[in-house]
Short mmCIF file of N, CA and C in Angstrom, two decimals:
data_model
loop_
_atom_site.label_atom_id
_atom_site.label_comp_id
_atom_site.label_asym_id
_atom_site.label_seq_id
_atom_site.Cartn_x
_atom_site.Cartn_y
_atom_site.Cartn_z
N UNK A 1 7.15 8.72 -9.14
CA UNK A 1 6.80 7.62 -8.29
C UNK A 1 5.40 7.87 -7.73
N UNK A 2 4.61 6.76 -7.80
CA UNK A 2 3.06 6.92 -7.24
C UNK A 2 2.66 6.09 -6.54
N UNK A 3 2.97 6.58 -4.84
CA UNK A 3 2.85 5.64 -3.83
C UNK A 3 1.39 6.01 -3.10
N UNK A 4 0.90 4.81 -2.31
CA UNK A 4 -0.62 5.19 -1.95
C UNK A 4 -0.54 4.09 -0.35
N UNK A 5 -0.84 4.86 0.56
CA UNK A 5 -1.49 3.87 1.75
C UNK A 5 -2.91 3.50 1.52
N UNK A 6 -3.33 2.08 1.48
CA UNK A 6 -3.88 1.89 1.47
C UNK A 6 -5.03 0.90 2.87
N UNK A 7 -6.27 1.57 3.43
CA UNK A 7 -6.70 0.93 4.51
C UNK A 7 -7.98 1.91 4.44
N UNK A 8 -9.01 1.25 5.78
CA UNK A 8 -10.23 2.12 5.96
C UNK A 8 -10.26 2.05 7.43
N UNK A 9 -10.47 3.37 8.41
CA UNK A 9 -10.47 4.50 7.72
C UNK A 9 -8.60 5.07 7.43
N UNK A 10 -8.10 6.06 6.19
CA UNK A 10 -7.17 6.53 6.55
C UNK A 10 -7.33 8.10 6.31
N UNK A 11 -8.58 9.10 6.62
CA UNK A 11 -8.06 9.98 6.36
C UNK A 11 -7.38 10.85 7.47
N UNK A 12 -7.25 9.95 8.47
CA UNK A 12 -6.33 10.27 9.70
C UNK A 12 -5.28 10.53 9.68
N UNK A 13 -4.87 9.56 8.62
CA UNK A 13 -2.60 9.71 8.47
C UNK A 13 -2.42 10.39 8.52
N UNK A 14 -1.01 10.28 9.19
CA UNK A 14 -0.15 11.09 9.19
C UNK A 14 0.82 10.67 7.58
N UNK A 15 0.55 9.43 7.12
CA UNK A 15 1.71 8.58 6.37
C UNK A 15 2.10 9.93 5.16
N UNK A 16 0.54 10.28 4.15
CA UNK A 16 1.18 11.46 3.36
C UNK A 16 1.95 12.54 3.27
N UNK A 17 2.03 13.03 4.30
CA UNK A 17 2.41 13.75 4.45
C UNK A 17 4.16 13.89 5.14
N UNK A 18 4.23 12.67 6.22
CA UNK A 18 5.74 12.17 6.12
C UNK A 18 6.70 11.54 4.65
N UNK A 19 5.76 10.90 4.22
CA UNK A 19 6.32 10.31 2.71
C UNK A 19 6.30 11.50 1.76
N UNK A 20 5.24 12.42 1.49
CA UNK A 20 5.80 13.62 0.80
C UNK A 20 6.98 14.07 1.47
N UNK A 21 7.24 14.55 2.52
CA UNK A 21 8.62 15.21 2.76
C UNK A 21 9.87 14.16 2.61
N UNK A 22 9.43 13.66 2.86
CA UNK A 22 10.66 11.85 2.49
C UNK A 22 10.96 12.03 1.27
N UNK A 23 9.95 12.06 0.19
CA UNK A 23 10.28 12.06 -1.17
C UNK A 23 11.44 13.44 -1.33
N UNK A 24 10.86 14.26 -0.86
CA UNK A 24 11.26 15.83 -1.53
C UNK A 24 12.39 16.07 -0.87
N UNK A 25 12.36 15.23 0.51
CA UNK A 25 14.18 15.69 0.79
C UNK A 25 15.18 14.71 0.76
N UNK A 26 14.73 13.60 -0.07
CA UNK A 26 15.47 13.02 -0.85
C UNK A 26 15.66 13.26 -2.22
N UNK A 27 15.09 14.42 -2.62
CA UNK A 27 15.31 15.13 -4.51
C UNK A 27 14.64 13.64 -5.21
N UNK A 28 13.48 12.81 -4.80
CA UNK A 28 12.74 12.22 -5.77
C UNK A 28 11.40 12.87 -6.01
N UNK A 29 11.26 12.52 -7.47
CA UNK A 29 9.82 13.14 -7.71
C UNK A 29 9.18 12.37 -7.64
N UNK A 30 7.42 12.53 -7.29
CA UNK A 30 7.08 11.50 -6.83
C UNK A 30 5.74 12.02 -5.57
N UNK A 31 4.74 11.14 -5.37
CA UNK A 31 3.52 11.44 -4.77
C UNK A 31 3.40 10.26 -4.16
N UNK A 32 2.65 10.75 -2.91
CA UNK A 32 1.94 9.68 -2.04
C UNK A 32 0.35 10.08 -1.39
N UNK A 33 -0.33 9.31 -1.62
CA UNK A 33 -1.85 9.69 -1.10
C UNK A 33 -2.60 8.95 -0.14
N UNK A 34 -3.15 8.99 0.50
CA UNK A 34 -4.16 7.72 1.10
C UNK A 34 -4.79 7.30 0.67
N UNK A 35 -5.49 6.07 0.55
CA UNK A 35 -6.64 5.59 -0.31
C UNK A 35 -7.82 4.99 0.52
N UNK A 36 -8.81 5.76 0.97
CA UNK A 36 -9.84 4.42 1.60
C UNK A 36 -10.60 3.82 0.84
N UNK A 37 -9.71 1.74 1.25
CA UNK A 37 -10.82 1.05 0.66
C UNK A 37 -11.04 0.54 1.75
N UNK A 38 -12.46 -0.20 0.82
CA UNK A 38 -12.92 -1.45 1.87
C UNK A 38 -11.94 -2.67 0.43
N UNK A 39 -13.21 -3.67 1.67
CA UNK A 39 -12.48 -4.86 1.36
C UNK A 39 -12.59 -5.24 -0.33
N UNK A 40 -13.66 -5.13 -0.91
CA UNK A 40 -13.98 -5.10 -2.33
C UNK A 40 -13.91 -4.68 -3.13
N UNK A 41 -13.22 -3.26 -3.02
CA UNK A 41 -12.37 -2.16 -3.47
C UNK A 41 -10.95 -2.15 -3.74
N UNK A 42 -10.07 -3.54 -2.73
CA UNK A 42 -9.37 -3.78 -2.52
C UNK A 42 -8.19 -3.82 -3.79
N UNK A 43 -8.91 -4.79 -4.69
CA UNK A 43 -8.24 -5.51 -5.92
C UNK A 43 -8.47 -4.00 -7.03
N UNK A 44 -8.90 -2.80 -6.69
CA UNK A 44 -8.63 -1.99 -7.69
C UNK A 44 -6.81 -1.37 -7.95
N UNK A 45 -6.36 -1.25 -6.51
CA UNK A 45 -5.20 -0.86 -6.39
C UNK A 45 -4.23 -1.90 -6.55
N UNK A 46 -4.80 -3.17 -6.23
CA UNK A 46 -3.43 -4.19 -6.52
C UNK A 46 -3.53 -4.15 -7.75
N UNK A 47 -4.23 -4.13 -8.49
CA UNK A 47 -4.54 -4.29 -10.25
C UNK A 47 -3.67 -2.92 -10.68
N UNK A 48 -3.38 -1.88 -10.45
CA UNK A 48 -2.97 -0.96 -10.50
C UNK A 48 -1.75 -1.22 -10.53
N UNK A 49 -1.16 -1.67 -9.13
CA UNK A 49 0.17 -1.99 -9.20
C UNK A 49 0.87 -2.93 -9.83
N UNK A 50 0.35 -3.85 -10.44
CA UNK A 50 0.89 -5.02 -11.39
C UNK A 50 0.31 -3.66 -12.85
N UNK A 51 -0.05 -3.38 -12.27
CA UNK A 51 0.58 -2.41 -14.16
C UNK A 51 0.91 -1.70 -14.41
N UNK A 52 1.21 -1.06 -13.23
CA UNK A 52 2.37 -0.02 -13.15
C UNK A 52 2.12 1.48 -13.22
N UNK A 53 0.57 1.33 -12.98
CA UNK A 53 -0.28 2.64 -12.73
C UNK A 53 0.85 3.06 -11.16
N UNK A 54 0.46 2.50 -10.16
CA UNK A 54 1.32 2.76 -8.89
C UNK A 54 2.31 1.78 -8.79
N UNK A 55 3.46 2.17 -8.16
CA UNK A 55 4.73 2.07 -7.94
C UNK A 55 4.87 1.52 -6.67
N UNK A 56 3.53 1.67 -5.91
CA UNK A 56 4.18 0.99 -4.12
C UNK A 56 3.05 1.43 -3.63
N UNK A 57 2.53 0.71 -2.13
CA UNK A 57 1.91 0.60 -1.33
C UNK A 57 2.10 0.44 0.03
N UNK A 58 1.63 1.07 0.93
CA UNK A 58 1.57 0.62 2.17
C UNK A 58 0.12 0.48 2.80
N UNK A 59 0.06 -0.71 3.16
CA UNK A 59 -1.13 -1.47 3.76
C UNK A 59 -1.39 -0.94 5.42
N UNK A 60 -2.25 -0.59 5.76
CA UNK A 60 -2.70 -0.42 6.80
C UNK A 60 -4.22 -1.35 6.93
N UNK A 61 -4.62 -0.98 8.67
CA UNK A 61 -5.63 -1.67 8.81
C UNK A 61 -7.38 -1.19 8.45
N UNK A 62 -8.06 -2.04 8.09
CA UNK A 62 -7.87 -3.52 8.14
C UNK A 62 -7.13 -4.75 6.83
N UNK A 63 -6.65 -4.53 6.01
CA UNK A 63 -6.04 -5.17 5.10
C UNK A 63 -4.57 -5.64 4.67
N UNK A 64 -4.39 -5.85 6.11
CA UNK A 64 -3.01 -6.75 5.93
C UNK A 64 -2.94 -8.22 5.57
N UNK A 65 -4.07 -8.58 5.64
CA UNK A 65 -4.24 -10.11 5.50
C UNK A 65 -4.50 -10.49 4.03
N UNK A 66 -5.21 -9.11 3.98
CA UNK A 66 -5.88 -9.54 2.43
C UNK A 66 -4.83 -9.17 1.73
N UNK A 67 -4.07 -8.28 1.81
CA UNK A 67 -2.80 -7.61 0.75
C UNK A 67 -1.76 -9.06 1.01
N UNK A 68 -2.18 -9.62 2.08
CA UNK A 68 -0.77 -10.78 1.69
C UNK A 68 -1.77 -12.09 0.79
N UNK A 69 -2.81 -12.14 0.73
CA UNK A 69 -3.38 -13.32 0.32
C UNK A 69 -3.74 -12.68 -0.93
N UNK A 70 -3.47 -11.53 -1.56
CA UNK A 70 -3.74 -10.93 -3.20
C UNK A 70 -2.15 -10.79 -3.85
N UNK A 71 -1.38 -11.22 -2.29
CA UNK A 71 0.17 -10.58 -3.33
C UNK A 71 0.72 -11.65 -3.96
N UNK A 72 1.64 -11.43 -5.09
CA UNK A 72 2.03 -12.64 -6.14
C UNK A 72 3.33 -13.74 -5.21
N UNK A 73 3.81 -12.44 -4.16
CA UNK A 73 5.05 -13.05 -3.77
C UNK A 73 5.11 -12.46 -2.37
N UNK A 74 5.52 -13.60 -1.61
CA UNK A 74 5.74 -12.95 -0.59
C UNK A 74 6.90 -13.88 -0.05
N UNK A 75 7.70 -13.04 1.30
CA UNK A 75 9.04 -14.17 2.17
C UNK A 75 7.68 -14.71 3.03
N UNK A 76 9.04 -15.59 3.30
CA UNK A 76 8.88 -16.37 4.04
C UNK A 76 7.66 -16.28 5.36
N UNK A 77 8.64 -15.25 6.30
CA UNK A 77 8.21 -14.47 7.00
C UNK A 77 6.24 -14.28 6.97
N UNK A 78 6.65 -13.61 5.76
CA UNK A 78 4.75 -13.12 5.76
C UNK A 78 3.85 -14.27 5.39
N UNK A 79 4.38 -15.63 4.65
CA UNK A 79 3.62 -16.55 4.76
C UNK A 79 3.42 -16.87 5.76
N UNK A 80 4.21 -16.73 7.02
CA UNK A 80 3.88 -17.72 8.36
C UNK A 80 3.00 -16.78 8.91
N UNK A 81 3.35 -15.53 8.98
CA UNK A 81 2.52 -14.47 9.32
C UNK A 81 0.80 -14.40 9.91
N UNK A 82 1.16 -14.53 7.24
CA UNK A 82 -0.09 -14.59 7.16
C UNK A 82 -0.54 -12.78 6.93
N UNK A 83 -0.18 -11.62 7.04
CA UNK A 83 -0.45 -10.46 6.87
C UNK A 83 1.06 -9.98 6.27
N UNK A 84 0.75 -8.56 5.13
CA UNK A 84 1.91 -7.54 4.99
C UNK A 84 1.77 -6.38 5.50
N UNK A 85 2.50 -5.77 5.01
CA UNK A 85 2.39 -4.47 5.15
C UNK A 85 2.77 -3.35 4.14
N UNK A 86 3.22 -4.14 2.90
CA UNK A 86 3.48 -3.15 1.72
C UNK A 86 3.46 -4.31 0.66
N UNK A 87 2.78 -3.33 -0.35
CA UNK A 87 3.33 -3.85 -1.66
C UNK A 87 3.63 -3.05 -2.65
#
């Protein structure tokens, strides 16, 4: 599994390092990294995930708006929104 937070800045998280131990003490194999983009950088990782390079995302700020206005599908919910928080 190849999961990635994605936002700018993140090399602050804490997220990798909870989601590595998440993975491992649940016996899945499997990676999680941070990714800083900006905004134009953005569509490298969603492109990724529609092909199955990565497996999942979590959106941090600033790109919750844009991850819901690049995603194929979203509830309800995040249309009224208007922002996600994973894809």
């Amino acid at each position: 599994m190849r999961l990635v937070l994605l936002g700018s800045p993140v090399a602050h998280s804490l997220s990798p390092a909870m989601h590595r131990a998440a993975l491992a003490h649940a016996g899945l194999p499997g990676d999680y990294r941070a990714r800083d983009v900006d905004a134009a950088g953005f569509a490298i990782p969603v492109d990724e995930l529609r092909r199955g390079v990565l497996d999942g995302a979590n959106v941090t700020m600033p790109h919750k708006q844009l991850a819901c206005r690049t995603s194929d599908r979203q509830t309800d919910r995040a249309t009224r929104i208007g922002a996600v928080n994973t894809l």
